[in-house]
mmCIF file of C-alpha atoms in Angstrom:
data_model
loop_
_atom_site.group_PDB
_atom_site.id
_atom_site.type_symbol
_atom_site.label_atom_id
_atom_site.label_comp_id
_atom_site.label_asym_id
_atom_site.label_seq_id
_atom_site.Cartn_x
_atom_site.Cartn_y
_atom_site.Cartn_z
ATOM 1 C CA UNK A 1 0.575 0.006 -0.049
ATOM 2 C CA UNK A 2 0.959 3.199 -0.840
ATOM 3 C CA UNK A 3 2.778 5.269 1.983
ATOM 4 C CA UNK A 4 1.681 8.209 0.953
ATOM 5 C CA UNK A 5 -2.369 7.241 -0.251
ATOM 6 C CA UNK A 6 -2.138 5.937 3.963
ATOM 7 C CA UNK A 7 -1.514 9.322 5.050
ATOM 8 C CA UNK A 8 -4.349 10.940 2.614
ATOM 9 C CA UNK A 9 -6.682 8.856 4.266
ATOM 10 C CA UNK A 10 -5.203 9.760 7.792
ATOM 11 C CA UNK A 11 -5.956 13.642 7.187
ATOM 12 C CA UNK A 12 -9.232 13.428 5.074
ATOM 13 C CA UNK A 13 -10.552 10.468 8.859
ATOM 14 C CA UNK A 14 -8.653 13.465 10.714
ATOM 15 C CA UNK A 15 -10.944 16.179 9.110
ATOM 16 C CA UNK A 16 -14.278 14.130 8.903
ATOM 17 C CA UNK A 17 -13.594 13.627 12.606
ATOM 18 C CA UNK A 18 -13.563 16.892 13.378
ATOM 19 C CA UNK A 19 -16.237 18.814 10.576
ATOM 20 C CA UNK A 20 -18.833 16.374 11.297
ATOM 21 C CA UNK A 21 -20.097 17.411 14.774
ATOM 22 C CA UNK A 22 -19.452 20.636 14.644
ATOM 23 C CA UNK A 23 -21.117 23.445 12.844
ATOM 24 C CA UNK A 24 -19.389 24.365 9.663
ATOM 25 C CA UNK A 25 -19.996 21.725 6.711
ATOM 26 C CA UNK A 26 -18.322 18.640 6.869
ATOM 27 C CA UNK A 27 -19.053 18.237 2.837
ATOM 28 C CA UNK A 28 -17.070 21.481 2.204
ATOM 29 C CA UNK A 29 -13.711 20.687 4.494
ATOM 30 C CA UNK A 30 -13.608 17.747 2.594
ATOM 31 C CA UNK A 31 -14.142 19.147 -1.025
ATOM 32 C CA UNK A 32 -11.453 21.691 -0.248
ATOM 33 C CA UNK A 33 -9.270 18.649 1.438
ATOM 34 C CA UNK A 34 -9.759 15.769 -1.034
ATOM 35 C CA UNK A 35 -8.435 18.186 -3.993
ATOM 36 C CA UNK A 36 -5.500 19.889 -2.287
ATOM 37 C CA UNK A 37 -4.617 16.328 -1.581
ATOM 38 C CA UNK A 38 -5.353 15.123 -5.085
ATOM 39 C CA UNK A 39 -7.921 12.364 -4.017
ATOM 40 C CA UNK A 40 -11.023 13.942 -5.393
ATOM 41 C CA UNK A 41 -11.683 11.732 -8.129
ATOM 42 C CA UNK A 42 -15.296 8.995 -8.186
ATOM 43 C CA UNK A 43 -13.455 6.564 -6.135
ATOM 44 C CA UNK A 44 -12.013 9.578 -3.149
ATOM 45 C CA UNK A 45 -15.707 10.901 -3.314
ATOM 46 C CA UNK A 46 -17.132 7.430 -2.478
ATOM 47 C CA UNK A 47 -15.115 7.239 0.455
ATOM 48 C CA UNK A 48 -15.250 10.746 1.814
ATOM 49 C CA UNK A 49 -19.097 9.563 1.537
ATOM 50 C CA UNK A 50 -18.722 6.165 3.950
ATOM 51 C CA UNK A 51 -15.680 7.383 6.143
ATOM 52 C CA UNK A 52 -18.801 9.453 7.923
ATOM 53 C CA UNK A 53 -19.210 5.739 9.489
ATOM 54 C CA UNK A 54 -16.091 6.433 11.154
ATOM 55 C CA UNK A 55 -17.511 9.648 13.218
ATOM 56 C CA UNK A 56 -20.981 7.258 13.312
ATOM 57 C CA UNK A 57 -19.140 4.939 15.592
ATOM 58 C CA UNK A 58 -17.126 7.571 17.678
ATOM 59 C CA UNK A 59 -21.261 8.592 18.639
ATOM 60 C CA UNK A 60 -22.055 5.471 19.103
ATOM 61 C CA UNK A 61 -19.163 4.385 21.391
ATOM 62 C CA UNK A 62 -19.495 7.810 23.312
ATOM 63 C CA UNK A 63 -23.403 7.192 23.709
ATOM 64 C CA UNK A 64 -22.845 3.515 24.459
ATOM 65 C CA UNK A 65 -25.327 3.122 27.385
ATOM 66 C CA UNK A 66 -28.301 5.003 26.239
ATOM 67 C CA UNK A 67 -28.755 3.626 23.520
ATOM 68 C CA UNK A 68 -28.602 0.123 24.482
ATOM 69 C CA UNK A 69 -31.210 1.604 27.471
ATOM 70 C CA UNK A 70 -33.788 2.175 24.200
ATOM 71 C CA UNK A 71 -33.024 -0.512 22.286
ATOM 72 C CA UNK A 72 -33.583 -2.423 25.410
ATOM 73 C CA UNK A 73 -35.956 -0.772 26.710
ATOM 74 C CA UNK A 74 -38.257 -0.714 23.307
ATOM 75 C CA UNK A 75 -41.152 -3.586 24.274
ATOM 76 C CA UNK A 76 -41.958 -2.029 27.134
ATOM 77 C CA UNK A 77 -40.816 1.825 27.579
ATOM 78 C CA UNK A 78 -42.655 4.211 26.261
ATOM 79 C CA UNK A 79 -40.206 6.339 26.686
ATOM 80 C CA UNK A 80 -37.841 4.882 24.862
ATOM 81 C CA UNK A 81 -40.418 4.459 22.245
ATOM 82 C CA UNK A 82 -40.981 7.588 21.959
ATOM 83 C CA UNK A 83 -37.688 8.121 21.572
ATOM 84 C CA UNK A 84 -36.521 6.021 18.796
ATOM 85 C CA UNK A 85 -39.963 7.704 16.546
ATOM 86 C CA UNK A 86 -38.973 10.896 17.218
ATOM 87 C CA UNK A 87 -35.378 9.973 15.190
ATOM 88 C CA UNK A 88 -37.569 8.184 12.842
ATOM 89 C CA UNK A 89 -39.271 11.060 12.551
ATOM 90 C CA UNK A 90 -36.451 14.315 11.734
ATOM 91 C CA UNK A 91 -34.800 11.162 9.468
ATOM 92 C CA UNK A 92 -38.489 10.914 7.099
ATOM 93 C CA UNK A 93 -37.934 14.808 6.347
ATOM 94 C CA UNK A 94 -34.097 15.100 4.898
ATOM 95 C CA UNK A 95 -34.164 10.659 3.643
ATOM 96 C CA UNK A 96 -37.357 11.856 1.037
ATOM 97 C CA UNK A 97 -36.336 14.868 -0.423
ATOM 98 C CA UNK A 98 -32.377 13.443 -1.156
ATOM 99 C CA UNK A 99 -33.962 10.539 -2.138
ATOM 100 C CA UNK A 100 -35.916 13.076 -4.356
ATOM 101 C CA UNK A 101 -33.673 15.576 -5.381
ATOM 102 C CA UNK A 102 -29.564 14.872 -5.009
ATOM 103 C CA UNK A 103 -28.915 14.515 -8.784
ATOM 104 C CA UNK A 104 -30.584 17.892 -8.987
ATOM 105 C CA UNK A 105 -28.480 19.114 -6.140
ATOM 106 C CA UNK A 106 -25.289 17.374 -7.163
ATOM 107 C CA UNK A 107 -26.008 19.588 -10.343
ATOM 108 C CA UNK A 108 -26.592 22.814 -9.888
ATOM 109 C CA UNK A 109 -26.161 22.800 -5.812
ATOM 110 C CA UNK A 110 -22.512 21.803 -6.081
ATOM 111 C CA UNK A 111 -20.693 24.401 -7.108
ATOM 112 C CA UNK A 112 -18.324 27.807 -4.994
ATOM 113 C CA UNK A 113 -20.624 30.036 -5.029
ATOM 114 C CA UNK A 114 -23.518 28.077 -3.400
ATOM 115 C CA UNK A 115 -21.200 26.452 -1.144
ATOM 116 C CA UNK A 116 -19.098 29.684 -0.094
ATOM 117 C CA UNK A 117 -22.788 31.351 0.187
ATOM 118 C CA UNK A 118 -24.492 28.873 2.560
ATOM 119 C CA UNK A 119 -20.916 29.209 4.810
ATOM 120 C CA UNK A 120 -22.008 33.182 4.866
ATOM 121 C CA UNK A 121 -25.688 32.499 5.310
ATOM 122 C CA UNK A 122 -25.354 30.054 7.723
ATOM 123 C CA UNK A 123 -22.712 32.021 9.842
ATOM 124 C CA UNK A 124 -25.674 35.720 9.779
ATOM 125 C CA UNK A 125 -28.595 32.323 10.013
ATOM 126 C CA UNK A 126 -26.314 31.208 13.491
ATOM 127 C CA UNK A 127 -25.445 34.840 15.095
ATOM 128 C CA UNK A 128 -29.234 35.309 14.751
ATOM 129 C CA UNK A 129 -29.721 32.478 16.697
ATOM 130 C CA UNK A 130 -28.010 33.381 19.429
ATOM 131 C CA UNK A 131 -28.861 36.817 19.785
ATOM 132 C CA UNK A 132 -32.167 36.373 20.318
ATOM 133 C CA UNK A 133 -34.255 35.676 22.865
ATOM 134 C CA UNK A 134 -34.684 32.103 23.563
ATOM 135 C CA UNK A 135 -37.709 30.794 25.356
ATOM 136 C CA UNK A 136 -36.848 27.181 26.765
ATOM 137 C CA UNK A 137 -38.922 24.340 26.155
ATOM 138 C CA UNK A 138 -37.038 20.913 26.069
ATOM 139 C CA UNK A 139 -34.142 20.590 27.971
ATOM 140 C CA UNK A 140 -33.018 17.219 26.716
ATOM 141 C CA UNK A 141 -33.901 14.922 24.177
ATOM 142 C CA UNK A 142 -36.082 12.373 26.460
ATOM 143 C CA UNK A 143 -38.467 15.414 26.558
ATOM 144 C CA UNK A 144 -39.251 16.448 22.671
ATOM 145 C CA UNK A 145 -42.469 15.166 21.106
ATOM 146 C CA UNK A 146 -43.004 14.457 17.526
ATOM 147 C CA UNK A 147 -44.004 17.720 16.508
ATOM 148 C CA UNK A 148 -40.367 18.928 17.946
ATOM 149 C CA UNK A 149 -38.570 15.894 16.496
ATOM 150 C CA UNK A 150 -40.572 17.134 13.221
ATOM 151 C CA UNK A 151 -39.594 20.527 12.661
ATOM 152 C CA UNK A 152 -35.689 19.668 14.341
ATOM 153 C CA UNK A 153 -36.319 17.512 10.699
ATOM 154 C CA UNK A 154 -36.729 19.780 7.910
ATOM 155 C CA UNK A 155 -34.018 21.908 9.441
ATOM 156 C CA UNK A 156 -31.499 18.977 8.822
ATOM 157 C CA UNK A 157 -33.124 18.933 5.201
ATOM 158 C CA UNK A 158 -31.492 22.744 4.201
ATOM 159 C CA UNK A 159 -28.104 20.435 4.901
ATOM 160 C CA UNK A 160 -29.076 18.494 1.852
ATOM 161 C CA UNK A 161 -27.013 22.433 -0.112
ATOM 162 C CA UNK A 162 -23.858 22.473 0.646
ATOM 163 C CA UNK A 163 -21.798 24.559 2.971
ATOM 164 C CA UNK A 164 -24.726 23.983 4.819
ATOM 165 C CA UNK A 165 -23.734 21.561 7.615
ATOM 166 C CA UNK A 166 -26.119 18.575 8.561
ATOM 167 C CA UNK A 167 -24.676 19.690 12.057
ATOM 168 C CA UNK A 168 -25.197 23.721 12.067
ATOM 169 C CA UNK A 169 -28.665 22.928 10.810
ATOM 170 C CA UNK A 170 -30.163 20.757 13.309
ATOM 171 C CA UNK A 171 -28.860 22.091 16.821
ATOM 172 C CA UNK A 172 -29.100 25.828 15.391
ATOM 173 C CA UNK A 173 -32.528 24.718 14.079
ATOM 174 C CA UNK A 174 -33.790 22.396 17.366
ATOM 175 C CA UNK A 175 -32.888 26.148 19.198
ATOM 176 C CA UNK A 176 -34.877 27.638 17.982
ATOM 177 C CA UNK A 177 -37.572 25.671 17.910
ATOM 178 C CA UNK A 178 -37.198 25.795 21.462
ATOM 179 C CA UNK A 179 -34.556 23.353 22.446
ATOM 180 C CA UNK A 180 -32.276 24.181 25.279
ATOM 181 C CA UNK A 181 -28.686 24.113 23.829
ATOM 182 C CA UNK A 182 -27.253 20.816 25.350
ATOM 183 C CA UNK A 183 -31.192 18.837 24.450
ATOM 184 C CA UNK A 184 -30.558 20.300 20.103
ATOM 185 C CA UNK A 185 -26.587 19.467 20.644
ATOM 186 C CA UNK A 186 -27.724 16.047 21.632
ATOM 187 C CA UNK A 187 -30.366 15.647 18.884
ATOM 188 C CA UNK A 188 -27.853 16.229 16.727
ATOM 189 C CA UNK A 189 -25.676 13.934 17.376
ATOM 190 C CA UNK A 190 -28.146 10.859 17.383
ATOM 191 C CA UNK A 191 -29.681 11.778 14.493
ATOM 192 C CA UNK A 192 -26.579 11.415 12.778
ATOM 193 C CA UNK A 193 -26.459 7.700 12.910
ATOM 194 C CA UNK A 194 -28.986 6.942 10.765
ATOM 195 C CA UNK A 195 -28.817 9.470 8.773
ATOM 196 C CA UNK A 196 -25.406 8.759 7.811
ATOM 197 C CA UNK A 197 -25.251 5.212 7.515
ATOM 198 C CA UNK A 198 -27.796 5.133 5.712
ATOM 199 C CA UNK A 199 -26.667 7.344 3.208
ATOM 200 C CA UNK A 200 -23.173 5.600 3.344
ATOM 201 C CA UNK A 201 -24.696 2.333 2.326
ATOM 202 C CA UNK A 202 -26.702 3.843 -0.256
ATOM 203 C CA UNK A 203 -22.720 4.676 -1.410
ATOM 204 C CA UNK A 204 -21.718 2.051 -0.913
ATOM 205 C CA UNK A 205 -23.649 0.197 -2.675
ATOM 206 C CA UNK A 206 -24.301 2.339 -6.168
ATOM 207 C CA UNK A 207 -21.378 3.103 -6.493
ATOM 208 C CA UNK A 208 -20.027 -0.376 -4.978
ATOM 209 C CA UNK A 209 -18.007 -1.041 -9.247
ATOM 210 C CA UNK A 210 -15.061 1.493 -7.145
ATOM 211 C CA UNK A 211 -14.847 -0.724 -5.006
ATOM 212 C CA UNK A 212 -11.358 -2.703 -4.848
ATOM 213 C CA UNK A 213 -9.531 -5.018 -2.395
ATOM 214 C CA UNK A 214 -6.317 -2.901 -2.264
ATOM 215 C CA UNK A 215 -7.907 -0.362 -1.471
ATOM 216 C CA UNK A 216 -8.717 -2.065 2.074
ATOM 217 C CA UNK A 217 -6.138 -0.635 3.867
ATOM 218 C CA UNK A 218 -7.211 3.948 3.079
ATOM 219 C CA UNK A 219 -10.295 2.302 3.932
ATOM 220 C CA UNK A 220 -8.933 1.416 7.253
ATOM 221 C CA UNK A 221 -7.067 4.452 7.582
ATOM 222 C CA UNK A 222 -9.565 6.950 7.635
ATOM 223 C CA UNK A 223 -12.173 4.750 8.956
ATOM 224 C CA UNK A 224 -9.920 4.368 12.891
ATOM 225 C CA UNK A 225 -8.798 8.288 12.028
ATOM 226 C CA UNK A 226 -12.715 9.795 11.420
ATOM 227 C CA UNK A 227 -13.391 7.887 14.812
ATOM 228 C CA UNK A 228 -10.851 8.952 16.596
ATOM 229 C CA UNK A 229 -11.093 12.195 15.245
ATOM 230 C CA UNK A 230 -15.038 12.544 15.836
ATOM 231 C CA UNK A 231 -14.716 11.220 19.508
ATOM 232 C CA UNK A 232 -12.768 13.631 20.791
ATOM 233 C CA UNK A 233 -14.678 16.259 19.549
ATOM 234 C CA UNK A 234 -18.175 15.288 20.118
ATOM 235 C CA UNK A 235 -16.761 14.848 23.513
ATOM 236 C CA UNK A 236 -14.951 18.571 23.263
ATOM 237 C CA UNK A 237 -18.119 20.337 21.920
ATOM 238 C CA UNK A 238 -20.583 18.635 25.127
ATOM 239 C CA UNK A 239 -17.362 20.440 27.538
ATOM 240 C CA UNK A 240 -17.636 23.760 25.374
ATOM 241 C CA UNK A 241 -21.536 24.414 25.419
ATOM 242 C CA UNK A 242 -22.049 24.523 28.462
ATOM 243 C CA UNK A 243 -20.078 27.760 29.254
ATOM 244 C CA UNK A 244 -19.789 28.630 25.237
ATOM 245 C CA UNK A 245 -21.967 30.121 22.566
ATOM 246 C CA UNK A 246 -21.920 28.987 18.780
ATOM 247 C CA UNK A 247 -20.869 33.041 17.936
ATOM 248 C CA UNK A 248 -16.744 31.634 16.804
ATOM 249 C CA UNK A 249 -18.732 28.955 14.578
ATOM 250 C CA UNK A 250 -19.613 31.455 12.335
ATOM 251 C CA UNK A 251 -17.397 33.453 12.025
ATOM 252 C CA UNK A 252 -14.982 30.498 11.224
ATOM 253 C CA UNK A 253 -17.858 30.147 8.667
ATOM 254 C CA UNK A 254 -17.633 33.847 7.446
ATOM 255 C CA UNK A 255 -13.800 32.757 7.140
ATOM 256 C CA UNK A 256 -13.850 29.972 5.788
ATOM 257 C CA UNK A 257 -16.550 30.867 2.923
ATOM 258 C CA UNK A 258 -14.069 33.268 1.748
ATOM 259 C CA UNK A 259 -12.019 30.826 1.086
ATOM 260 C CA UNK A 260 -14.551 29.240 -0.469
ATOM 261 C CA UNK A 261 -14.428 31.503 -3.113
ATOM 262 C CA UNK A 262 -10.625 33.186 -3.739
ATOM 263 C CA UNK A 263 -10.118 28.988 -3.918
ATOM 264 C CA UNK A 264 -12.537 28.895 -6.935
ATOM 265 C CA UNK A 265 -11.971 32.169 -8.629
ATOM 266 C CA UNK A 266 -8.089 31.587 -8.853
ATOM 267 C CA UNK A 267 -8.612 28.435 -10.113
ATOM 268 C CA UNK A 268 -7.292 26.630 -7.186
ATOM 269 C CA UNK A 269 -10.330 24.421 -6.500
ATOM 270 C CA UNK A 270 -12.159 22.607 -8.989
ATOM 271 C CA UNK A 271 -16.100 23.491 -7.337
ATOM 272 C CA UNK A 272 -17.567 22.931 -10.778
ATOM 273 C CA UNK A 273 -16.678 19.086 -10.644
ATOM 274 C CA UNK A 274 -16.492 18.257 -7.380
#
């Protein structure tokens, strides 16, 4: 196995793990990193999608006790059944819209002006959400109603537009709909489990012709580094939100949006074909 290719896989795994659960868009960062590393062909794009599974495994491991309790109590515990139902409801809007419009989205929205605009628009939404007066109705994910889940699911659907950020849409959307900062963040983590696993499996099935035994090494390395970096990122974010707002991420998104425009304008990154 090519050592340089393994290094690229490790770097992309770290980028995925660090950006998947922060409100800064993992897609935009992976497009940029893949282009700079010259690992942006069809095989590289499939790799970027599937290493999301490593990040999801980090969430599953972090919340393994709660997940086991929910699954174990699904038959006799109404709260566990409601939690599973909420995840299913929240999953549906993005899944349905993605199934119907994924080709159109890739054809028309994967370009620098759209990505940069969504980075900056998302930053402005975060700033507005942080400065408004919040009326918190839901303190924990266990208190969420099916309607709360549907609202967060609709917010997640905005992340189909590249540059929006799935975690950013669900966390800020949840806060705007009356969830506490902690509840919105944790529900975003839990919702990522079915969303990203199903997306990864679908991509694997659709592009199965690109799979090769010789690539096993880069898959293992990418998944491992994605898992480790996501694990520490999730723990850090939970501590961070206990005493900080998301304003720092808003400013970061503005800076990154400008970087997207500059790399596109000067031809450093081929955003149109990514």
